[in-house]
Amino acid sequence: MLIQHDRLTAFVTEIFIAAGAEAAVAREVADHLVEANLKGHDSHGVGMTPIYVYNINGGRLKAGAHAKTIVDQGAVLLIDGQFGFGQVVGREATDLAVARARETGVVCAGVRNCHHLGRIGAYGERCGAAGLVSVHFVNVVGHPPQVSPWGSGERRMTTNPFCAVVPQPGGPPVVLDMATSAIALGKVRVAHMKGEAVDEGVLVDHEGRPTTDPAVMYEKPFGALGPFGKHKGYGLAVMCELLGGALAGAWTAQPGNERNNNVVNNMLMFVLDPAVFGGVEAFQSEVREMVAYLKSAAPSPGFDRVRVPGEPELESAAKRRVDGIPIDGNTWQELLKAAAAAGLLEGRISELTS
Ligand code: NAD
């Protein structure tokens, strides 16, 4: 089915209000999730709602929590998300880092104990919109690992996203925002929901043999998701674990740490005002010229044109704002169940969804 983004936002907002969130918080989370759908990342869109409701009901997601500053030393901030909605505490932490970067030129901010932050690009884009550069190393904890290190089929890490953003004068920022696993786990979940196979080279079964069946991530005997880009992607994932997890979060995926069915993100974020180097105009001009140079390359067979990171998301959003957001039948059923589990009355669910 195709559903218009504003209807989906209204429905998901009411689910979170029914689950106990304040209206403004519920709306912010719904906006973030629907924006992920609009940008083509259904893995991080409204399909996450059932997990969030489950975690609120289980006391693992604190719907009323806000970002709390733990360390404030000029260009260094450490912020605790207190297990609040990542979409809220992550945005609050980003706003603190942006405001501080305007004073100090550069900020290194650790952000720990956030319930799922969702699409990391959302925080990078906020920095980019403020004219700032940002780099984000993130790990994911609170549940058993799903991603194998390069050279093994055994699970040791999670999908550890990395994001880097460069503002463009007069245009949208260049946004690299990606899982360091071969694909985002949520994309395996979406394929599993749809009963589709994933690409080769993404998954291994419980004996470490390649497979395209997403069920190995959800049904015993479990397989694993591999890193992207062989040893190099694995290396970047390790840095997300050590910088986002060990340094910012003091919580990595190693088995001595708590695994309680939660989805917790820790993030180390660097935010830089390009003006500190004194050559903003030269920087902007080089960004503009280099982006144009990249995009002038002739497309290979099977490609319509060359893009820079962040462009596919903008194209998807432009299309889906008009056409609506595709929601598969399983995801829709899970959303309806989540609405009931949140305490939304049946009559109201019908009003919102008919
Ligand atoms: P992806 O593979 O779809 O895209 C990765 C990057 O490649 C994006 O920056 C995109 O703009 C760029 N890109 C894609 N096609 C391109 C092209 N043809 N030319 C140039 N650039 C191109 O993303 P993903 O790895 O599946 O990640 C999806 C989302 O999942 C991200 O928003 C990420 O933050 C999120 N995520 C979150 C968590 C979490 O724990 N919160 C964990 C993993 C992933």
mmCIF file of C-alpha atoms and ligand atoms in Angstrom:
data_model
loop_
_atom_site.group_PDB
_atom_site.id
_atom_site.type_symbol
_atom_site.label_atom_id
_atom_site.label_comp_id
_atom_site.label_asym_id
_atom_site.label_seq_id
_atom_site.Cartn_x
_atom_site.Cartn_y
_atom_site.Cartn_z
ATOM 1 C CA MET A 1 0.000 0.000 0.000
ATOM 2 C CA LEU A 2 0.991 3.626 -0.527
ATOM 3 C CA ILE A 3 0.269 6.053 2.284
ATOM 4 C CA GLN A 4 0.754 9.820 2.305
ATOM 5 C CA HIS A 5 3.462 11.013 4.676
ATOM 6 C CA ASP A 6 1.212 13.340 6.683
ATOM 7 C CA ARG A 7 -1.321 10.574 7.413
ATOM 8 C CA LEU A 8 1.469 8.236 8.463
ATOM 9 C CA THR A 9 2.947 10.926 10.714
ATOM 10 C CA ALA A 10 -0.434 11.548 12.371
ATOM 11 C CA PHE A 11 -0.953 7.822 13.007
ATOM 12 C CA VAL A 12 2.532 7.198 14.422
ATOM 13 C CA THR A 13 2.345 10.371 16.553
ATOM 14 C CA GLU A 14 -0.858 9.108 18.177
ATOM 15 C CA ILE A 15 0.707 5.695 18.796
ATOM 16 C CA PHE A 16 3.545 7.304 20.769
ATOM 17 C CA ILE A 17 1.164 9.612 22.661
ATOM 18 C CA ALA A 18 -0.916 6.565 23.607
ATOM 19 C CA ALA A 19 2.298 4.847 24.722
ATOM 20 C CA GLY A 20 2.961 7.722 27.132
ATOM 21 C CA ALA A 21 5.010 10.308 25.220
ATOM 22 C CA GLU A 22 4.275 14.030 25.362
ATOM 23 C CA ALA A 23 2.672 15.308 22.160
ATOM 24 C CA ALA A 24 5.739 17.292 21.028
ATOM 25 C CA VAL A 25 8.049 14.340 21.671
ATOM 26 C CA ALA A 26 5.719 11.928 19.895
ATOM 27 C CA ARG A 27 5.542 14.258 16.905
ATOM 28 C CA GLU A 28 9.327 14.686 16.753
ATOM 29 C CA VAL A 29 9.885 10.923 16.750
ATOM 30 C CA ALA A 30 7.157 10.358 14.160
ATOM 31 C CA ASP A 31 8.599 13.126 11.953
ATOM 32 C CA HIS A 32 12.057 11.537 12.114
ATOM 33 C CA LEU A 33 10.751 8.046 11.262
ATOM 34 C CA VAL A 34 8.574 9.254 8.405
ATOM 35 C CA GLU A 35 11.463 11.365 7.089
ATOM 36 C CA ALA A 36 13.539 8.135 6.972
ATOM 37 C CA ASN A 37 10.763 6.518 4.913
ATOM 38 C CA LEU A 38 10.604 9.557 2.653
ATOM 39 C CA LYS A 39 14.374 9.399 2.152
ATOM 40 C CA GLY A 40 14.109 5.767 1.096
ATOM 41 C CA HIS A 41 15.371 4.190 4.326
ATOM 42 C CA ASP A 42 12.338 2.103 5.235
ATOM 43 C CA SER A 43 14.655 0.125 7.526
ATOM 44 C CA HIS A 44 14.744 3.177 9.825
ATOM 45 C CA GLY A 45 11.233 4.413 9.234
ATOM 46 C CA VAL A 46 7.877 3.734 10.864
ATOM 47 C CA GLY A 47 8.650 0.005 10.831
ATOM 48 C CA MET A 48 10.671 0.707 14.002
ATOM 49 C CA THR A 49 7.507 1.805 15.854
ATOM 50 C CA PRO A 50 6.623 -1.670 17.234
ATOM 51 C CA ILE A 51 10.112 -2.038 18.746
ATOM 52 C CA TYR A 52 9.871 1.416 20.325
ATOM 53 C CA VAL A 53 6.430 0.624 21.822
ATOM 54 C CA TYR A 54 7.744 -2.721 23.081
ATOM 55 C CA ASN A 55 10.678 -0.960 24.732
ATOM 56 C CA ILE A 56 8.479 1.758 26.277
ATOM 57 C CA ASN A 57 6.155 -0.898 27.680
ATOM 58 C CA GLY A 58 9.174 -2.804 29.003
ATOM 59 C CA GLY A 59 10.650 0.283 30.684
ATOM 60 C CA ARG A 60 13.754 0.242 28.484
ATOM 61 C CA LEU A 61 12.831 3.379 26.503
ATOM 62 C CA LYS A 62 12.078 6.372 28.764
ATOM 63 C CA ALA A 63 9.643 8.419 26.715
ATOM 64 C CA GLY A 64 10.030 11.486 28.953
ATOM 65 C CA ALA A 65 13.845 11.554 29.165
ATOM 66 C CA HIS A 66 15.967 14.384 27.787
ATOM 67 C CA ALA A 67 19.658 14.928 27.094
ATOM 68 C CA LYS A 68 21.706 15.647 30.207
ATOM 69 C CA THR A 69 25.165 17.229 30.047
ATOM 70 C CA ILE A 70 27.696 15.190 32.043
ATOM 71 C CA VAL A 71 30.946 16.884 31.015
ATOM 72 C CA ASP A 72 31.191 20.456 29.757
ATOM 73 C CA GLN A 73 34.758 21.526 29.084
ATOM 74 C CA GLY A 74 34.726 24.119 26.324
ATOM 75 C CA ALA A 75 35.099 22.194 23.101
ATOM 76 C CA VAL A 76 34.381 18.886 24.806
ATOM 77 C CA LEU A 77 30.893 17.758 25.742
ATOM 78 C CA LEU A 78 29.652 14.474 27.132
ATOM 79 C CA ILE A 79 25.900 14.096 27.008
ATOM 80 C CA ASP A 80 23.760 11.309 28.442
ATOM 81 C CA GLY A 81 20.576 10.442 26.588
ATOM 82 C CA GLN A 82 19.179 8.722 29.694
ATOM 83 C CA PHE A 83 17.534 6.100 27.428
ATOM 84 C CA GLY A 84 15.168 8.676 25.978
ATOM 85 C CA PHE A 85 13.970 8.538 22.375
ATOM 86 C CA GLY A 86 17.180 8.834 20.329
ATOM 87 C CA GLN A 87 15.357 11.139 17.926
ATOM 88 C CA VAL A 88 14.863 13.612 20.789
ATOM 89 C CA VAL A 89 18.023 13.256 22.878
ATOM 90 C CA GLY A 90 20.205 12.892 19.757
ATOM 91 C CA ARG A 91 18.743 16.092 18.329
ATOM 92 C CA GLU A 92 19.148 17.884 21.669
ATOM 93 C CA ALA A 93 22.799 16.757 21.881
ATOM 94 C CA THR A 94 23.394 17.878 18.297
ATOM 95 C CA ASP A 95 21.900 21.289 19.036
ATOM 96 C CA LEU A 96 24.214 21.651 22.048
ATOM 97 C CA ALA A 97 27.210 20.691 19.887
ATOM 98 C CA VAL A 98 26.205 23.090 17.105
ATOM 99 C CA ALA A 99 25.751 25.986 19.520
ATOM 100 C CA ARG A 100 29.111 25.265 21.149
ATOM 101 C CA ALA A 101 30.896 24.896 17.789
ATOM 102 C CA ARG A 102 29.766 28.421 16.942
ATOM 103 C CA GLU A 103 31.724 29.629 20.014
ATOM 104 C CA THR A 104 34.732 27.319 19.980
ATOM 105 C CA GLY A 105 35.062 26.507 16.261
ATOM 106 C CA VAL A 106 35.240 22.791 16.926
ATOM 107 C CA VAL A 107 33.455 20.428 19.285
ATOM 108 C CA CYS A 108 33.961 16.809 20.199
ATOM 109 C CA ALA A 109 30.747 15.523 21.744
ATOM 110 C CA GLY A 110 30.170 12.096 23.244
ATOM 111 C CA VAL A 111 26.524 11.102 23.337
ATOM 112 C CA ARG A 112 25.710 7.982 25.350
ATOM 113 C CA ASN A 113 22.719 5.878 26.339
ATOM 114 C CA CYS A 114 20.361 6.977 23.599
ATOM 115 C CA HIS A 115 17.527 4.673 22.699
ATOM 116 C CA HIS A 116 17.801 3.997 18.919
ATOM 117 C CA LEU A 117 18.952 7.193 17.187
ATOM 118 C CA GLY A 118 17.301 6.193 13.910
ATOM 119 C CA ARG A 119 18.842 7.680 10.790
ATOM 120 C CA ILE A 120 22.211 9.141 11.821
ATOM 121 C CA GLY A 121 22.141 11.423 8.782
ATOM 122 C CA ALA A 122 19.392 13.414 10.509
ATOM 123 C CA TYR A 123 21.951 14.731 13.047
ATOM 124 C CA GLY A 124 24.607 15.328 10.404
ATOM 125 C CA GLU A 125 22.111 17.193 8.233
ATOM 126 C CA ARG A 126 21.278 19.429 11.205
ATOM 127 C CA CYS A 127 24.977 20.341 11.451
ATOM 128 C CA GLY A 128 25.188 20.796 7.670
ATOM 129 C CA ALA A 129 22.144 23.084 7.676
ATOM 130 C CA ALA A 130 23.985 25.233 10.222
ATOM 131 C CA GLY A 131 26.932 25.490 7.799
ATOM 132 C CA LEU A 132 29.063 23.092 9.861
ATOM 133 C CA VAL A 133 31.042 19.964 9.015
ATOM 134 C CA SER A 134 30.334 16.879 11.133
ATOM 135 C CA VAL A 135 31.608 13.336 11.584
ATOM 136 C CA HIS A 136 29.749 10.668 13.583
ATOM 137 C CA PHE A 137 30.950 7.280 14.857
ATOM 138 C CA VAL A 138 28.116 5.201 16.315
ATOM 139 C CA ASN A 139 27.766 1.780 17.931
ATOM 140 C CA VAL A 140 24.645 -0.195 18.805
ATOM 141 C CA VAL A 141 24.301 -2.163 22.052
ATOM 142 C CA GLY A 142 21.728 -3.558 24.471
ATOM 143 C CA HIS A 143 21.194 -6.775 22.517
ATOM 144 C CA PRO A 144 23.331 -9.611 21.187
ATOM 145 C CA PRO A 145 25.629 -8.768 18.231
ATOM 146 C CA GLN A 146 24.584 -9.582 14.649
ATOM 147 C CA VAL A 147 27.634 -8.679 12.538
ATOM 148 C CA SER A 148 30.701 -10.852 12.061
ATOM 149 C CA PRO A 149 34.238 -9.459 11.965
ATOM 150 C CA TRP A 150 36.109 -9.819 8.654
ATOM 151 C CA GLY A 151 37.430 -13.370 8.518
ATOM 152 C CA SER A 152 34.733 -15.028 10.659
ATOM 153 C CA GLY A 153 31.081 -16.068 10.539
ATOM 154 C CA GLU A 154 30.638 -15.486 14.281
ATOM 155 C CA ARG A 155 28.729 -12.454 15.524
ATOM 156 C CA ARG A 156 30.753 -9.882 17.437
ATOM 157 C CA MET A 157 29.431 -6.392 16.535
ATOM 158 C CA THR A 158 26.364 -4.626 15.255
ATOM 159 C CA THR A 159 25.688 -2.457 12.224
ATOM 160 C CA ASN A 160 27.744 0.464 13.643
ATOM 161 C CA PRO A 161 26.751 3.407 11.440
ATOM 162 C CA PHE A 162 29.190 6.085 10.270
ATOM 163 C CA CYS A 163 28.199 9.504 8.982
ATOM 164 C CA ALA A 164 30.111 12.506 7.611
ATOM 165 C CA VAL A 165 28.568 15.725 6.367
ATOM 166 C CA VAL A 166 29.987 18.663 4.393
ATOM 167 C CA PRO A 167 27.826 21.756 3.842
ATOM 168 C CA GLN A 168 27.488 23.017 0.292
ATOM 169 C CA PRO A 169 27.048 26.700 -0.428
ATOM 170 C CA GLY A 170 23.565 27.310 -1.817
ATOM 171 C CA GLY A 171 22.682 23.626 -1.844
ATOM 172 C CA PRO A 172 21.994 20.615 0.334
ATOM 173 C CA PRO A 173 24.951 19.215 2.292
ATOM 174 C CA VAL A 174 26.924 16.236 1.025
ATOM 175 C CA VAL A 175 25.800 13.470 3.423
ATOM 176 C CA LEU A 176 27.519 10.114 3.714
ATOM 177 C CA ASP A 177 25.321 8.128 6.097
ATOM 178 C CA MET A 178 25.719 4.381 6.208
ATOM 179 C CA ALA A 179 25.751 1.202 8.200
ATOM 180 C CA THR A 180 29.209 -0.409 8.246
ATOM 181 C CA SER A 181 27.573 -3.814 7.853
ATOM 182 C CA ALA A 182 27.130 -4.997 4.262
ATOM 183 C CA ILE A 183 23.586 -3.596 4.501
ATOM 184 C CA ALA A 184 21.618 -2.072 7.384
ATOM 185 C CA LEU A 185 20.065 -4.760 9.602
ATOM 186 C CA GLY A 186 16.722 -3.023 9.122
ATOM 187 C CA LYS A 187 17.024 -3.744 5.393
ATOM 188 C CA VAL A 188 17.420 -7.450 6.199
ATOM 189 C CA ARG A 189 14.302 -7.101 8.400
ATOM 190 C CA VAL A 190 12.386 -5.444 5.548
ATOM 191 C CA ALA A 191 13.465 -8.217 3.120
ATOM 192 C CA HIS A 192 12.412 -10.825 5.697
ATOM 193 C CA MET A 193 9.022 -9.106 6.135
ATOM 194 C CA LYS A 194 8.531 -9.064 2.365
ATOM 195 C CA GLY A 195 9.729 -12.675 1.954
ATOM 196 C CA GLU A 196 12.529 -11.504 -0.375
ATOM 197 C CA ALA A 197 16.154 -12.665 -0.676
ATOM 198 C CA VAL A 198 19.003 -10.210 0.009
ATOM 199 C CA ASP A 199 21.989 -9.692 -2.314
ATOM 200 C CA GLU A 200 24.832 -12.167 -2.328
ATOM 201 C CA GLY A 201 27.827 -11.334 -0.136
ATOM 202 C CA VAL A 202 25.715 -9.888 2.677
ATOM 203 C CA LEU A 203 24.850 -12.829 4.966
ATOM 204 C CA VAL A 204 26.427 -16.066 6.160
ATOM 205 C CA ASP A 205 24.614 -19.019 7.727
ATOM 206 C CA HIS A 206 25.458 -20.569 11.117
ATOM 207 C CA GLU A 207 28.386 -22.418 9.568
ATOM 208 C CA GLY A 208 29.799 -19.303 7.917
ATOM 209 C CA ARG A 209 28.576 -20.242 4.414
ATOM 210 C CA PRO A 210 27.231 -17.442 2.169
ATOM 211 C CA THR A 211 23.430 -17.249 1.968
ATOM 212 C CA THR A 212 20.817 -14.812 0.631
ATOM 213 C CA ASP A 213 18.066 -15.919 3.055
ATOM 214 C CA PRO A 214 17.282 -13.145 5.599
ATOM 215 C CA ALA A 215 15.724 -15.754 7.916
ATOM 216 C CA VAL A 216 19.223 -16.631 9.204
ATOM 217 C CA MET A 217 19.088 -13.382 11.185
ATOM 218 C CA TYR A 218 15.775 -14.198 12.868
ATOM 219 C CA GLU A 219 15.455 -17.984 13.110
ATOM 220 C CA LYS A 220 17.732 -20.531 14.774
ATOM 221 C CA PRO A 221 20.368 -21.645 13.967
ATOM 222 C CA PHE A 222 21.460 -18.013 13.566
ATOM 223 C CA GLY A 223 23.858 -16.817 10.887
ATOM 224 C CA ALA A 224 25.433 -13.364 10.704
ATOM 225 C CA LEU A 225 25.548 -10.168 8.702
ATOM 226 C CA GLY A 226 29.007 -9.396 7.269
ATOM 227 C CA PRO A 227 30.818 -6.020 7.153
ATOM 228 C CA PHE A 228 30.734 -3.920 3.945
ATOM 229 C CA GLY A 229 33.957 -3.547 1.947
ATOM 230 C CA LYS A 230 35.817 -6.569 3.333
ATOM 231 C CA HIS A 231 38.593 -5.684 5.811
ATOM 232 C CA LYS A 232 38.225 -1.918 5.224
ATOM 233 C CA GLY A 233 34.548 -1.741 6.120
ATOM 234 C CA TYR A 234 35.263 -4.010 9.048
ATOM 235 C CA GLY A 235 38.017 -1.617 10.158
ATOM 236 C CA LEU A 236 35.643 1.345 10.064
ATOM 237 C CA ALA A 237 33.084 -0.677 12.060
ATOM 238 C CA VAL A 238 35.743 -1.376 14.687
ATOM 239 C CA MET A 239 36.433 2.374 14.956
ATOM 240 C CA CYS A 240 32.705 3.052 15.436
ATOM 241 C CA GLU A 241 32.700 0.440 18.212
ATOM 242 C CA LEU A 242 35.809 1.848 19.889
ATOM 243 C CA LEU A 243 35.100 5.577 19.448
ATOM 244 C CA GLY A 244 31.292 5.648 19.645
ATOM 245 C CA GLY A 245 31.053 2.672 22.002
ATOM 246 C CA ALA A 246 34.135 2.490 24.219
ATOM 247 C CA LEU A 247 35.004 6.213 24.362
ATOM 248 C CA ALA A 248 31.661 8.037 24.203
ATOM 249 C CA GLY A 249 29.401 5.330 25.563
ATOM 250 C CA ALA A 250 31.698 3.271 27.816
ATOM 251 C CA TRP A 251 29.560 0.441 26.457
ATOM 252 C CA THR A 252 30.651 -1.844 23.642
ATOM 253 C CA ALA A 253 29.192 -5.085 22.307
ATOM 254 C CA GLN A 254 31.592 -7.242 24.359
ATOM 255 C CA PRO A 255 29.748 -9.877 26.401
ATOM 256 C CA GLY A 256 30.564 -8.397 29.826
ATOM 257 C CA ASN A 257 28.063 -5.611 29.088
ATOM 258 C CA GLU A 258 24.302 -5.640 29.544
ATOM 259 C CA ARG A 259 22.163 -7.192 26.795
ATOM 260 C CA ASN A 260 18.527 -6.722 27.795
ATOM 261 C CA ASN A 261 16.579 -6.675 24.503
ATOM 262 C CA ASN A 262 17.150 -2.947 24.155
ATOM 263 C CA VAL A 263 18.405 -0.901 21.167
ATOM 264 C CA VAL A 264 20.884 1.653 22.480
ATOM 265 C CA ASN A 265 23.140 3.902 20.431
ATOM 266 C CA ASN A 266 26.326 5.626 21.606
ATOM 267 C CA MET A 267 27.853 8.269 19.342
ATOM 268 C CA LEU A 268 31.085 10.222 19.147
ATOM 269 C CA MET A 269 30.479 13.353 17.092
ATOM 270 C CA PHE A 270 32.957 15.952 15.811
ATOM 271 C CA VAL A 271 31.463 19.259 14.697
ATOM 272 C CA LEU A 272 33.631 21.867 12.957
ATOM 273 C CA ASP A 273 32.956 25.387 11.751
ATOM 274 C CA PRO A 274 34.859 25.593 8.447
ATOM 275 C CA ALA A 275 35.495 29.272 9.207
ATOM 276 C CA VAL A 276 38.137 28.284 11.800
ATOM 277 C CA PHE A 277 40.645 27.659 9.008
ATOM 278 C CA GLY A 278 40.067 31.188 7.786
ATOM 279 C CA GLY A 279 39.233 30.273 4.226
ATOM 280 C CA VAL A 280 35.517 29.663 4.019
ATOM 281 C CA GLU A 281 35.250 31.044 0.512
ATOM 282 C CA ALA A 282 38.058 28.832 -0.792
ATOM 283 C CA PHE A 283 36.506 25.825 0.954
ATOM 284 C CA GLN A 284 33.071 26.533 -0.478
ATOM 285 C CA SER A 285 34.459 27.110 -3.929
ATOM 286 C CA GLU A 286 36.456 23.843 -3.826
ATOM 287 C CA VAL A 287 33.416 21.914 -2.584
ATOM 288 C CA ARG A 288 31.254 23.365 -5.363
ATOM 289 C CA GLU A 289 33.839 22.727 -8.105
ATOM 290 C CA MET A 290 34.740 19.234 -6.893
ATOM 291 C CA VAL A 291 31.115 18.142 -6.601
ATOM 292 C CA ALA A 292 30.467 19.438 -10.124
ATOM 293 C CA TYR A 293 33.588 17.632 -11.371
ATOM 294 C CA LEU A 294 32.473 14.337 -9.813
ATOM 295 C CA LYS A 295 29.014 14.689 -11.307
ATOM 296 C CA SER A 296 30.424 15.471 -14.754
ATOM 297 C CA ALA A 297 31.821 11.920 -15.051
ATOM 298 C CA ALA A 298 30.145 9.873 -17.785
ATOM 299 C CA PRO A 299 27.807 7.254 -16.293
ATOM 300 C CA SER A 300 28.703 3.577 -16.656
ATOM 301 C CA PRO A 301 26.245 1.185 -18.313
ATOM 302 C CA GLY A 302 23.296 0.682 -15.971
ATOM 303 C CA PHE A 303 23.719 4.110 -14.322
ATOM 304 C CA ASP A 304 21.761 7.206 -15.342
ATOM 305 C CA ARG A 305 24.220 9.690 -13.810
ATOM 306 C CA VAL A 306 26.850 10.169 -11.120
ATOM 307 C CA ARG A 307 25.603 11.390 -7.748
ATOM 308 C CA VAL A 308 27.266 12.536 -4.547
ATOM 309 C CA PRO A 309 26.292 10.984 -1.195
ATOM 310 C CA GLY A 310 22.998 12.344 0.076
ATOM 311 C CA GLU A 311 21.465 12.841 -3.368
ATOM 312 C CA PRO A 312 19.586 9.513 -3.573
ATOM 313 C CA GLU A 313 17.784 10.405 -0.337
ATOM 314 C CA LEU A 314 16.712 13.805 -1.686
ATOM 315 C CA GLU A 315 15.430 12.232 -4.895
ATOM 316 C CA SER A 316 13.503 9.595 -2.949
ATOM 317 C CA ALA A 317 11.956 12.214 -0.668
ATOM 318 C CA ALA A 318 10.842 14.378 -3.603
ATOM 319 C CA LYS A 319 9.144 11.369 -5.205
ATOM 320 C CA ARG A 320 7.594 9.880 -2.070
ATOM 321 C CA ARG A 321 6.210 13.238 -0.900
ATOM 322 C CA VAL A 322 4.073 13.152 -4.040
ATOM 323 C CA ASP A 323 3.447 9.421 -4.604
ATOM 324 C CA GLY A 324 3.150 8.372 -0.956
ATOM 325 C CA ILE A 325 5.255 5.966 1.096
ATOM 326 C CA PRO A 326 5.122 2.243 0.269
ATOM 327 C CA ILE A 327 4.347 0.141 3.346
ATOM 328 C CA ASP A 328 4.350 -3.640 2.955
ATOM 329 C CA GLY A 329 1.515 -5.724 4.430
ATOM 330 C CA ASN A 330 3.574 -7.246 7.270
ATOM 331 C CA THR A 331 4.898 -3.875 8.404
ATOM 332 C CA TRP A 332 1.357 -2.437 8.341
ATOM 333 C CA GLN A 333 0.006 -5.323 10.434
ATOM 334 C CA GLU A 334 2.837 -4.843 12.934
ATOM 335 C CA LEU A 335 2.033 -1.118 13.107
ATOM 336 C CA LEU A 336 -1.628 -1.871 13.848
ATOM 337 C CA LYS A 337 -0.567 -4.298 16.587
ATOM 338 C CA ALA A 338 1.818 -1.702 18.000
ATOM 339 C CA ALA A 339 -1.004 0.856 18.081
ATOM 340 C CA ALA A 340 -3.106 -1.574 20.135
ATOM 341 C CA ALA A 341 -0.136 -2.449 22.380
ATOM 342 C CA ALA A 342 0.403 1.280 22.968
ATOM 343 C CA GLY A 343 -3.197 1.554 24.178
ATOM 344 C CA LEU A 344 -4.727 3.376 21.205
ATOM 345 C CA LEU A 345 -8.423 2.540 21.086
ATOM 346 C CA GLU A 346 -9.680 0.408 18.214
ATOM 347 C CA GLY A 347 -12.126 3.074 17.046
ATOM 348 C CA ARG A 348 -9.368 5.676 16.907
ATOM 349 C CA ILE A 349 -7.059 3.270 15.028
ATOM 350 C CA SER A 350 -9.818 2.799 12.440
ATOM 351 C CA GLU A 351 -10.350 6.570 12.134
ATOM 352 C CA LEU A 352 -6.636 7.167 11.619
ATOM 353 C CA THR A 353 -6.092 4.349 9.146
ATOM 354 C CA SER A 354 -9.248 4.152 7.057
HETATM 355 P P1 NAD B 1 22.706 3.137 1.947
HETATM 356 O O1 NAD B 1 23.593 1.993 1.603
HETATM 357 O O2 NAD B 1 21.377 3.193 1.299
HETATM 358 O O3 NAD B 1 23.455 4.511 1.617
HETATM 359 C C1 NAD B 1 24.717 4.775 2.158
HETATM 360 C C2 NAD B 1 25.241 6.088 1.639
HETATM 361 O O4 NAD B 1 25.547 5.953 0.255
HETATM 362 C C3 NAD B 1 24.281 7.257 1.739
HETATM 363 O O5 NAD B 1 24.978 8.387 2.191
HETATM 364 C C4 NAD B 1 23.788 7.477 0.303
HETATM 365 O O6 NAD B 1 23.489 8.836 0.036
HETATM 366 C C5 NAD B 1 24.988 7.045 -0.467
HETATM 367 N N1 NAD B 1 24.637 6.561 -1.804
HETATM 368 C C6 NAD B 1 23.742 5.588 -2.104
HETATM 369 N N2 NAD B 1 23.697 5.414 -3.437
HETATM 370 C C7 NAD B 1 24.565 6.298 -3.977
HETATM 371 C C8 NAD B 1 24.974 6.612 -5.308
HETATM 372 N N3 NAD B 1 24.468 5.977 -6.363
HETATM 373 N N4 NAD B 1 25.886 7.583 -5.488
HETATM 374 C C9 NAD B 1 26.405 8.237 -4.429
HETATM 375 N N5 NAD B 1 26.080 8.004 -3.141
HETATM 376 C C10 NAD B 1 25.162 7.025 -2.934
HETATM 377 O O7 NAD B 1 22.531 3.251 3.546
HETATM 378 P P2 NAD B 1 22.601 2.088 4.648
HETATM 379 O O8 NAD B 1 23.998 1.699 4.891
HETATM 380 O O9 NAD B 1 21.634 1.039 4.273
HETATM 381 O O10 NAD B 1 22.074 2.871 5.935
HETATM 382 C C11 NAD B 1 20.701 3.248 5.995
HETATM 383 C C12 NAD B 1 20.409 4.061 7.206
HETATM 384 O O11 NAD B 1 20.488 3.232 8.349
HETATM 385 C C13 NAD B 1 21.326 5.235 7.483
HETATM 386 O O12 NAD B 1 20.512 6.375 7.667
HETATM 387 C C14 NAD B 1 22.011 4.885 8.812
HETATM 388 O O13 NAD B 1 22.280 5.982 9.658
HETATM 389 C C15 NAD B 1 20.980 4.009 9.422
HETATM 390 N N6 NAD B 1 21.523 3.113 10.455
HETATM 391 C C16 NAD B 1 21.248 3.406 11.758
HETATM 392 C C17 NAD B 1 21.694 2.556 12.755
HETATM 393 C C18 NAD B 1 21.387 2.848 14.188
HETATM 394 O O14 NAD B 1 21.741 2.034 15.040
HETATM 395 N N7 NAD B 1 20.764 3.943 14.524
HETATM 396 C C19 NAD B 1 22.430 1.410 12.427
HETATM 397 C C20 NAD B 1 22.711 1.171 11.086
HETATM 398 C C21 NAD B 1 22.243 2.020 10.091
#
